[in-house]
Amino acid sequence: MRWTSRLRFQADVRDCSLLRRDCTHPPIQWVPGARFLGVKRLRREADHSSPSSVECMKSYIEFEIQEGAYDISCPDAQCEKQGVISLLEIEILVSKELVEKHSKFRLNREVDLDVNRTWCPRAGCETVCNVCGPVERCLPQSVHCPTCSSDFCSNCKNPWHSGFSCEENTRRLTKEGHTDLMEPSIPFDSDLIKCCPMCNVPIEKDEGCAQMMCKRCKHVFCWYCLASLDDDFLLRHYDKGPCKNKLGHSRASVIWHRTQVIGIFAGFGILLLVASPLLLLAAPCIVCCKCRVCSGSSKLDSEDEMQEESAS
């Protein structure tokens, strides 16, 4: 393992930011312009700067990939920037197999969240197909695969059935003796199953209030009219209109919720008013420190470039 002048490490025992205890592995610290394991420029601007050992960071990233994490954030709870570990850093620290697994998982999730893309259902094809035309909530559309030239339904993934609904087509093909059918489509017209208005994923409601949050895209909406509630912190949507008094909570609980929300915003406002004079006084010191850090980083970059030129 080759360590460069920009990679800070010591061989002695020290506190690892991941384990929060003594760790004998050589610690690393992500810094702007760092070079690591033969990579000249790991990141031009680091999103996090927390000292952690190579082995601990590697184990952490491997665990997150095995758990199916989409974005792997800095593991240090005290990290000032709370950055996301880049794909380049992941490629450096873990095996090629795990990198491919992580990339495939990211692609699967991106396709699942994109209403304009879907996977070809034919075995072994593994092609991402474009869903043509305007997409409405869970309505079936004809999708053409450019690889295997098959046309299938965007909803039930069976061969395209013009003039038939997914349920009717499944029953018709079953009577004709077809055994290579996909699973029957979900009855989206049910009162208990609706599609997320943002990402189109089916959602089943068995109990609870009418304020729904999609587990996939985190979109908050009304179960009855599918209106967006992302910015409705006080739940005013249920005070009027067709969804009036349909939230599913008592009036007292709604008032208590609104009191808490207003109290939080008022507390932030008071804190800002109290802290603003202190921030104005501390601003020159912060700017000076930033300038010194930037100038020091520029000097180190120039020194590294001179060393590279002399070595070549």
Short mmCIF file of C-alpha atoms in Angstrom, two decimals:
data_model
loop_
_atom_site.label_atom_id
_atom_site.label_comp_id
_atom_site.label_asym_id
_atom_site.label_seq_id
_atom_site.Cartn_x
_atom_site.Cartn_y
_atom_site.Cartn_z
CA MET A 1 0.00 0.00 0.00
CA ARG A 2 1.47 3.34 -1.06
CA TRP A 3 0.82 6.38 1.08
CA THR A 4 1.49 9.88 -0.23
CA SER A 5 2.26 13.14 1.50
CA ARG A 6 -1.36 14.22 1.19
CA LEU A 7 -2.71 11.17 3.04
CA ARG A 8 -2.43 11.69 6.76
CA PHE A 9 -1.67 8.59 8.84
CA GLN A 10 0.17 7.43 11.92
CA ALA A 11 1.14 3.94 12.96
CA ASP A 12 0.36 4.43 16.62
CA VAL A 13 -2.92 3.60 18.33
CA ARG A 14 -5.47 6.40 18.08
CA ASP A 15 -9.20 7.03 18.24
CA CYS A 16 -11.10 5.95 15.13
CA SER A 17 -14.10 8.13 14.22
CA LEU A 18 -16.09 5.05 13.11
CA LEU A 19 -15.52 2.85 16.16
CA ARG A 20 -15.28 5.66 18.73
CA ARG A 21 -12.52 3.66 20.42
CA ASP A 22 -8.84 2.81 20.00
CA CYS A 23 -8.03 1.37 16.58
CA THR A 24 -4.62 0.09 15.41
CA HIS A 25 -5.39 0.40 11.69
CA PRO A 26 -3.71 3.32 9.86
CA PRO A 27 -6.18 6.21 9.85
CA ILE A 28 -7.06 8.20 6.75
CA GLN A 29 -8.59 11.61 6.38
CA TRP A 30 -10.34 12.74 3.23
CA VAL A 31 -8.79 16.05 2.22
CA PRO A 32 -9.11 18.15 -0.97
CA GLY A 33 -6.82 16.86 -3.69
CA ALA A 34 -5.83 13.70 -1.77
CA ARG A 35 -4.09 10.88 -3.63
CA PHE A 36 -4.81 7.36 -2.49
CA LEU A 37 -3.74 3.94 -3.80
CA GLY A 38 -2.46 5.22 -7.14
CA VAL A 39 -5.34 7.63 -7.83
CA LYS A 40 -3.90 11.09 -8.53
CA ARG A 41 -6.93 13.13 -7.57
CA LEU A 42 -9.43 11.35 -5.35
CA ARG A 43 -11.70 14.34 -4.99
CA ARG A 44 -11.17 17.97 -5.80
CA GLU A 45 -13.53 19.06 -3.05
CA ALA A 46 -14.07 16.60 -0.21
CA ASP A 47 -17.59 16.31 1.19
CA HIS A 48 -16.32 15.11 4.54
CA SER A 49 -13.11 15.33 6.50
CA SER A 50 -13.35 12.76 9.29
CA PRO A 51 -10.30 10.68 10.26
CA SER A 52 -11.06 6.96 9.96
CA SER A 53 -8.93 3.88 9.43
CA VAL A 54 -8.86 2.24 6.01
CA GLU A 55 -10.10 -1.10 7.31
CA CYS A 56 -12.93 0.46 9.32
CA MET A 57 -14.07 2.60 6.40
CA LYS A 58 -13.87 -0.40 4.08
CA SER A 59 -15.95 -2.54 6.45
CA TYR A 60 -18.50 0.25 6.79
CA ILE A 61 -18.89 0.66 3.01
CA GLU A 62 -19.12 -3.11 2.48
CA PHE A 63 -21.87 -3.34 5.09
CA GLU A 64 -23.82 -0.47 3.52
CA ILE A 65 -23.59 -2.07 0.07
CA GLN A 66 -24.78 -5.43 1.41
CA GLU A 67 -27.73 -3.64 3.04
CA GLY A 68 -28.66 -2.06 -0.30
CA ALA A 69 -27.88 1.57 0.51
CA TYR A 70 -28.29 3.96 -2.41
CA ASP A 71 -26.16 6.81 -1.04
CA ILE A 72 -23.45 5.99 1.50
CA SER A 73 -22.95 8.98 3.77
CA CYS A 74 -19.99 9.85 5.95
CA PRO A 75 -20.18 7.57 9.01
CA ASP A 76 -18.92 10.20 11.44
CA ALA A 77 -21.85 11.75 13.28
CA GLN A 78 -19.70 14.82 14.02
CA CYS A 79 -18.74 15.41 10.39
CA GLU A 80 -19.29 19.08 9.64
CA LYS A 81 -20.25 18.64 5.98
CA GLN A 82 -22.13 15.31 6.23
CA GLY A 83 -20.98 14.44 2.74
CA VAL A 84 -21.80 11.39 0.63
CA ILE A 85 -18.97 8.98 -0.21
CA SER A 86 -18.39 9.18 -3.95
CA LEU A 87 -18.39 6.23 -6.34
CA LEU A 88 -14.68 6.80 -6.95
CA GLU A 89 -13.93 6.40 -3.24
CA ILE A 90 -16.07 3.25 -3.15
CA GLU A 91 -14.17 1.78 -6.11
CA ILE A 92 -10.89 2.42 -4.31
CA LEU A 93 -11.85 0.78 -1.01
CA VAL A 94 -13.98 -2.27 -1.89
CA SER A 95 -13.77 -5.16 -4.34
CA LYS A 96 -14.90 -5.01 -7.96
CA GLU A 97 -17.78 -7.40 -7.25
CA LEU A 98 -19.22 -5.12 -4.57
CA VAL A 99 -18.81 -2.08 -6.81
CA GLU A 100 -20.79 -3.83 -9.56
CA LYS A 101 -23.43 -4.87 -7.04
CA HIS A 102 -23.76 -1.31 -5.76
CA SER A 103 -23.95 0.12 -9.30
CA LYS A 104 -26.61 -2.42 -10.29
CA PHE A 105 -28.67 -1.64 -7.20
CA ARG A 106 -28.48 2.08 -7.95
CA LEU A 107 -29.60 1.47 -11.54
CA ASN A 108 -32.49 -0.73 -10.39
CA ARG A 109 -33.70 1.92 -8.00
CA GLU A 110 -33.34 4.71 -10.55
CA VAL A 111 -35.37 2.73 -13.10
CA ASP A 112 -38.01 1.87 -10.49
CA LEU A 113 -38.39 5.54 -9.57
CA ASP A 114 -38.51 6.71 -13.19
CA VAL A 115 -42.02 6.44 -14.64
CA ASN A 116 -40.56 6.77 -18.14
CA ARG A 117 -38.35 3.66 -17.89
CA THR A 118 -38.93 -0.02 -17.13
CA TRP A 119 -37.12 -3.35 -17.44
CA CYS A 120 -37.81 -5.79 -20.26
CA PRO A 121 -39.53 -8.84 -18.70
CA ARG A 122 -38.05 -11.37 -21.13
CA ALA A 123 -35.62 -13.72 -19.37
CA GLY A 124 -31.99 -12.87 -20.02
CA CYS A 125 -32.70 -9.59 -21.80
CA GLU A 126 -32.02 -7.14 -18.94
CA THR A 127 -32.69 -4.09 -21.10
CA VAL A 128 -33.96 -0.76 -19.79
CA CYS A 129 -36.86 0.27 -22.04
CA ASN A 130 -38.41 3.69 -22.47
CA VAL A 131 -42.12 4.08 -21.76
CA CYS A 132 -43.42 6.22 -24.61
CA GLY A 133 -46.19 8.78 -24.29
CA PRO A 134 -47.60 10.58 -21.26
CA VAL A 135 -47.73 8.33 -18.23
CA GLU A 136 -50.82 8.40 -16.05
CA ARG A 137 -51.28 6.64 -12.77
CA CYS A 138 -50.71 2.92 -13.34
CA LEU A 139 -52.39 2.92 -16.76
CA PRO A 140 -51.02 0.14 -19.02
CA GLN A 141 -49.03 1.20 -22.08
CA SER A 142 -47.28 -0.61 -24.90
CA VAL A 143 -43.50 -0.74 -24.42
CA HIS A 144 -41.07 -1.83 -27.15
CA CYS A 145 -37.75 -3.45 -26.27
CA PRO A 146 -34.99 -2.42 -28.70
CA THR A 147 -32.88 -5.49 -27.85
CA CYS A 148 -35.28 -8.41 -28.26
CA SER A 149 -37.94 -6.48 -30.29
CA SER A 150 -40.75 -7.59 -27.99
CA ASP A 151 -43.79 -5.46 -27.13
CA PHE A 152 -45.12 -5.80 -23.60
CA CYS A 153 -47.47 -4.09 -21.17
CA SER A 154 -45.93 -1.55 -18.81
CA ASN A 155 -48.29 -2.70 -16.05
CA CYS A 156 -48.50 -6.50 -16.04
CA LYS A 157 -45.32 -7.10 -18.14
CA ASN A 158 -47.16 -9.63 -20.34
CA PRO A 159 -47.24 -9.31 -24.17
CA TRP A 160 -49.11 -6.18 -25.21
CA HIS A 161 -52.90 -6.66 -25.15
CA SER A 162 -54.61 -3.94 -27.16
CA GLY A 163 -58.29 -3.64 -26.31
CA PHE A 164 -58.07 -5.74 -23.13
CA SER A 165 -57.35 -4.79 -19.55
CA CYS A 166 -54.57 -6.60 -17.72
CA GLU A 167 -57.03 -8.78 -15.81
CA GLU A 168 -59.05 -9.64 -18.94
CA ASN A 169 -55.91 -10.46 -20.89
CA THR A 170 -54.60 -12.72 -18.11
CA ARG A 171 -57.88 -14.63 -17.94
CA ARG A 172 -58.00 -14.93 -21.74
CA LEU A 173 -54.46 -16.26 -22.04
CA THR A 174 -54.99 -18.65 -19.13
CA LYS A 175 -58.01 -20.17 -20.88
CA GLU A 176 -55.93 -20.57 -24.03
CA GLY A 177 -53.37 -22.60 -22.07
CA HIS A 178 -50.49 -20.14 -21.83
CA THR A 179 -48.23 -20.98 -18.90
CA ASP A 180 -45.47 -18.37 -19.35
CA LEU A 181 -47.52 -15.48 -17.96
CA MET A 182 -46.33 -12.95 -15.45
CA GLU A 183 -48.10 -12.74 -12.09
CA PRO A 184 -51.58 -11.20 -12.28
CA SER A 185 -51.51 -7.44 -12.03
CA ILE A 186 -52.52 -5.67 -8.85
CA PRO A 187 -56.13 -4.38 -8.81
CA PHE A 188 -55.25 -0.69 -8.74
CA ASP A 189 -58.91 0.31 -8.81
CA SER A 190 -59.32 -1.05 -5.27
CA ASP A 191 -60.08 1.38 -2.44
CA LEU A 192 -57.16 -0.09 -0.49
CA ILE A 193 -54.52 0.12 -3.25
CA LYS A 194 -53.50 3.30 -5.02
CA CYS A 195 -50.40 4.54 -6.84
CA CYS A 196 -48.05 7.19 -5.53
CA PRO A 197 -48.68 10.34 -7.61
CA MET A 198 -44.94 11.01 -7.71
CA CYS A 199 -43.23 7.70 -8.53
CA ASN A 200 -46.25 5.52 -9.49
CA VAL A 201 -45.42 2.71 -7.07
CA PRO A 202 -48.50 0.82 -5.76
CA ILE A 203 -49.34 1.54 -2.11
CA GLU A 204 -51.71 -0.48 0.05
CA LYS A 205 -53.49 1.19 2.96
CA ASP A 206 -54.86 -1.13 5.61
CA GLU A 207 -55.18 1.34 8.50
CA GLY A 208 -54.06 4.75 9.73
CA CYS A 209 -54.84 8.32 8.73
CA ALA A 210 -55.23 9.83 5.27
CA GLN A 211 -51.80 11.49 5.28
CA MET A 212 -49.62 9.06 3.34
CA MET A 213 -45.86 8.98 2.76
CA CYS A 214 -44.44 6.90 -0.06
CA LYS A 215 -41.70 4.67 1.30
CA ARG A 216 -39.80 4.82 -1.97
CA CYS A 217 -39.72 8.52 -2.92
CA LYS A 218 -40.78 10.01 0.48
CA HIS A 219 -43.59 11.99 -1.19
CA VAL A 220 -46.40 13.00 1.22
CA PHE A 221 -49.91 13.10 -0.21
CA CYS A 222 -53.59 12.76 0.64
CA TRP A 223 -54.97 9.25 0.29
CA TYR A 224 -58.37 10.35 -0.99
CA CYS A 225 -57.57 12.97 -3.64
CA LEU A 226 -53.81 12.28 -4.06
CA ALA A 227 -53.04 15.99 -3.53
CA SER A 228 -49.49 16.84 -2.44
CA LEU A 229 -48.98 17.53 1.29
CA ASP A 230 -45.22 18.08 1.15
CA ASP A 231 -45.55 21.77 2.09
CA ASP A 232 -48.71 21.47 4.19
CA PHE A 233 -47.09 21.26 7.63
CA LEU A 234 -50.27 22.36 9.40
CA LEU A 235 -52.52 19.92 7.48
CA ARG A 236 -54.81 22.73 6.30
CA HIS A 237 -55.85 20.50 3.41
CA TYR A 238 -58.36 18.75 5.67
CA ASP A 239 -60.07 21.96 6.79
CA LYS A 240 -62.02 22.46 3.56
CA GLY A 241 -62.89 20.87 0.25
CA PRO A 242 -63.92 17.26 -0.45
CA CYS A 243 -61.40 15.90 2.09
CA LYS A 244 -62.68 18.03 4.99
CA ASN A 245 -62.50 16.18 8.34
CA LYS A 246 -61.20 13.01 6.62
CA LEU A 247 -57.72 13.04 8.12
CA GLY A 248 -58.55 10.29 10.59
CA HIS A 249 -57.41 12.09 13.76
CA SER A 250 -59.41 13.89 16.41
CA ARG A 251 -59.65 17.68 16.35
CA ALA A 252 -57.66 17.90 19.58
CA SER A 253 -54.74 15.93 18.13
CA VAL A 254 -54.71 18.14 15.01
CA ILE A 255 -54.62 21.30 17.16
CA TRP A 256 -51.80 19.85 19.26
CA HIS A 257 -49.85 18.99 16.09
CA ARG A 258 -50.24 22.53 14.77
CA THR A 259 -49.17 23.98 18.11
CA GLN A 260 -45.98 21.90 18.03
CA VAL A 261 -45.16 22.95 14.45
CA ILE A 262 -45.74 26.64 15.20
CA GLY A 263 -43.65 26.34 18.36
CA ILE A 264 -40.74 24.83 16.44
CA PHE A 265 -40.76 27.58 13.81
CA ALA A 266 -41.10 30.25 16.50
CA GLY A 267 -38.18 28.75 18.42
CA PHE A 268 -35.97 28.83 15.33
CA GLY A 269 -36.95 32.46 14.73
CA ILE A 270 -36.08 33.50 18.28
CA LEU A 271 -32.80 31.58 18.13
CA LEU A 272 -31.90 33.31 14.87
CA LEU A 273 -32.63 36.74 16.34
CA VAL A 274 -30.49 36.01 19.38
CA ALA A 275 -27.60 34.47 17.44
CA SER A 276 -27.48 36.93 14.53
CA PRO A 277 -25.33 39.54 16.39
CA LEU A 278 -22.86 36.83 17.39
CA LEU A 279 -22.69 35.57 13.82
CA LEU A 280 -21.96 39.07 12.54
CA LEU A 281 -19.10 39.41 15.02
CA ALA A 282 -17.67 35.98 14.20
CA ALA A 283 -17.99 36.32 10.41
CA PRO A 284 -14.59 38.04 9.87
CA CYS A 285 -12.80 35.34 11.86
CA ILE A 286 -14.51 32.57 9.88
CA VAL A 287 -13.61 34.21 6.56
CA CYS A 288 -9.97 34.59 7.61
CA CYS A 289 -9.76 30.93 8.65
CA LYS A 290 -11.28 29.82 5.33
CA CYS A 291 -8.80 31.93 3.39
CA ARG A 292 -5.86 30.45 5.31
CA VAL A 293 -7.09 26.90 4.67
CA CYS A 294 -7.57 27.60 0.94
CA SER A 295 -4.13 29.16 0.61
CA GLY A 296 -2.52 26.24 2.44
CA SER A 297 -4.28 23.74 0.18
CA SER A 298 -3.15 25.65 -2.92
CA LYS A 299 0.46 25.58 -1.73
CA LEU A 300 0.29 21.82 -1.13
CA ASP A 301 -1.21 21.30 -4.59
CA SER A 302 1.57 23.33 -6.21
CA GLU A 303 4.22 21.39 -4.26
CA ASP A 304 2.74 18.06 -5.39
CA GLU A 305 2.65 19.22 -9.01
CA MET A 306 6.28 20.32 -8.81
CA GLN A 307 7.25 16.94 -7.34
CA GLU A 308 5.37 15.12 -10.11
CA GLU A 309 7.08 17.23 -12.79
CA SER A 310 10.52 16.65 -11.29
CA ALA A 311 9.87 12.90 -10.98
CA SER A 312 8.76 12.66 -14.60
#
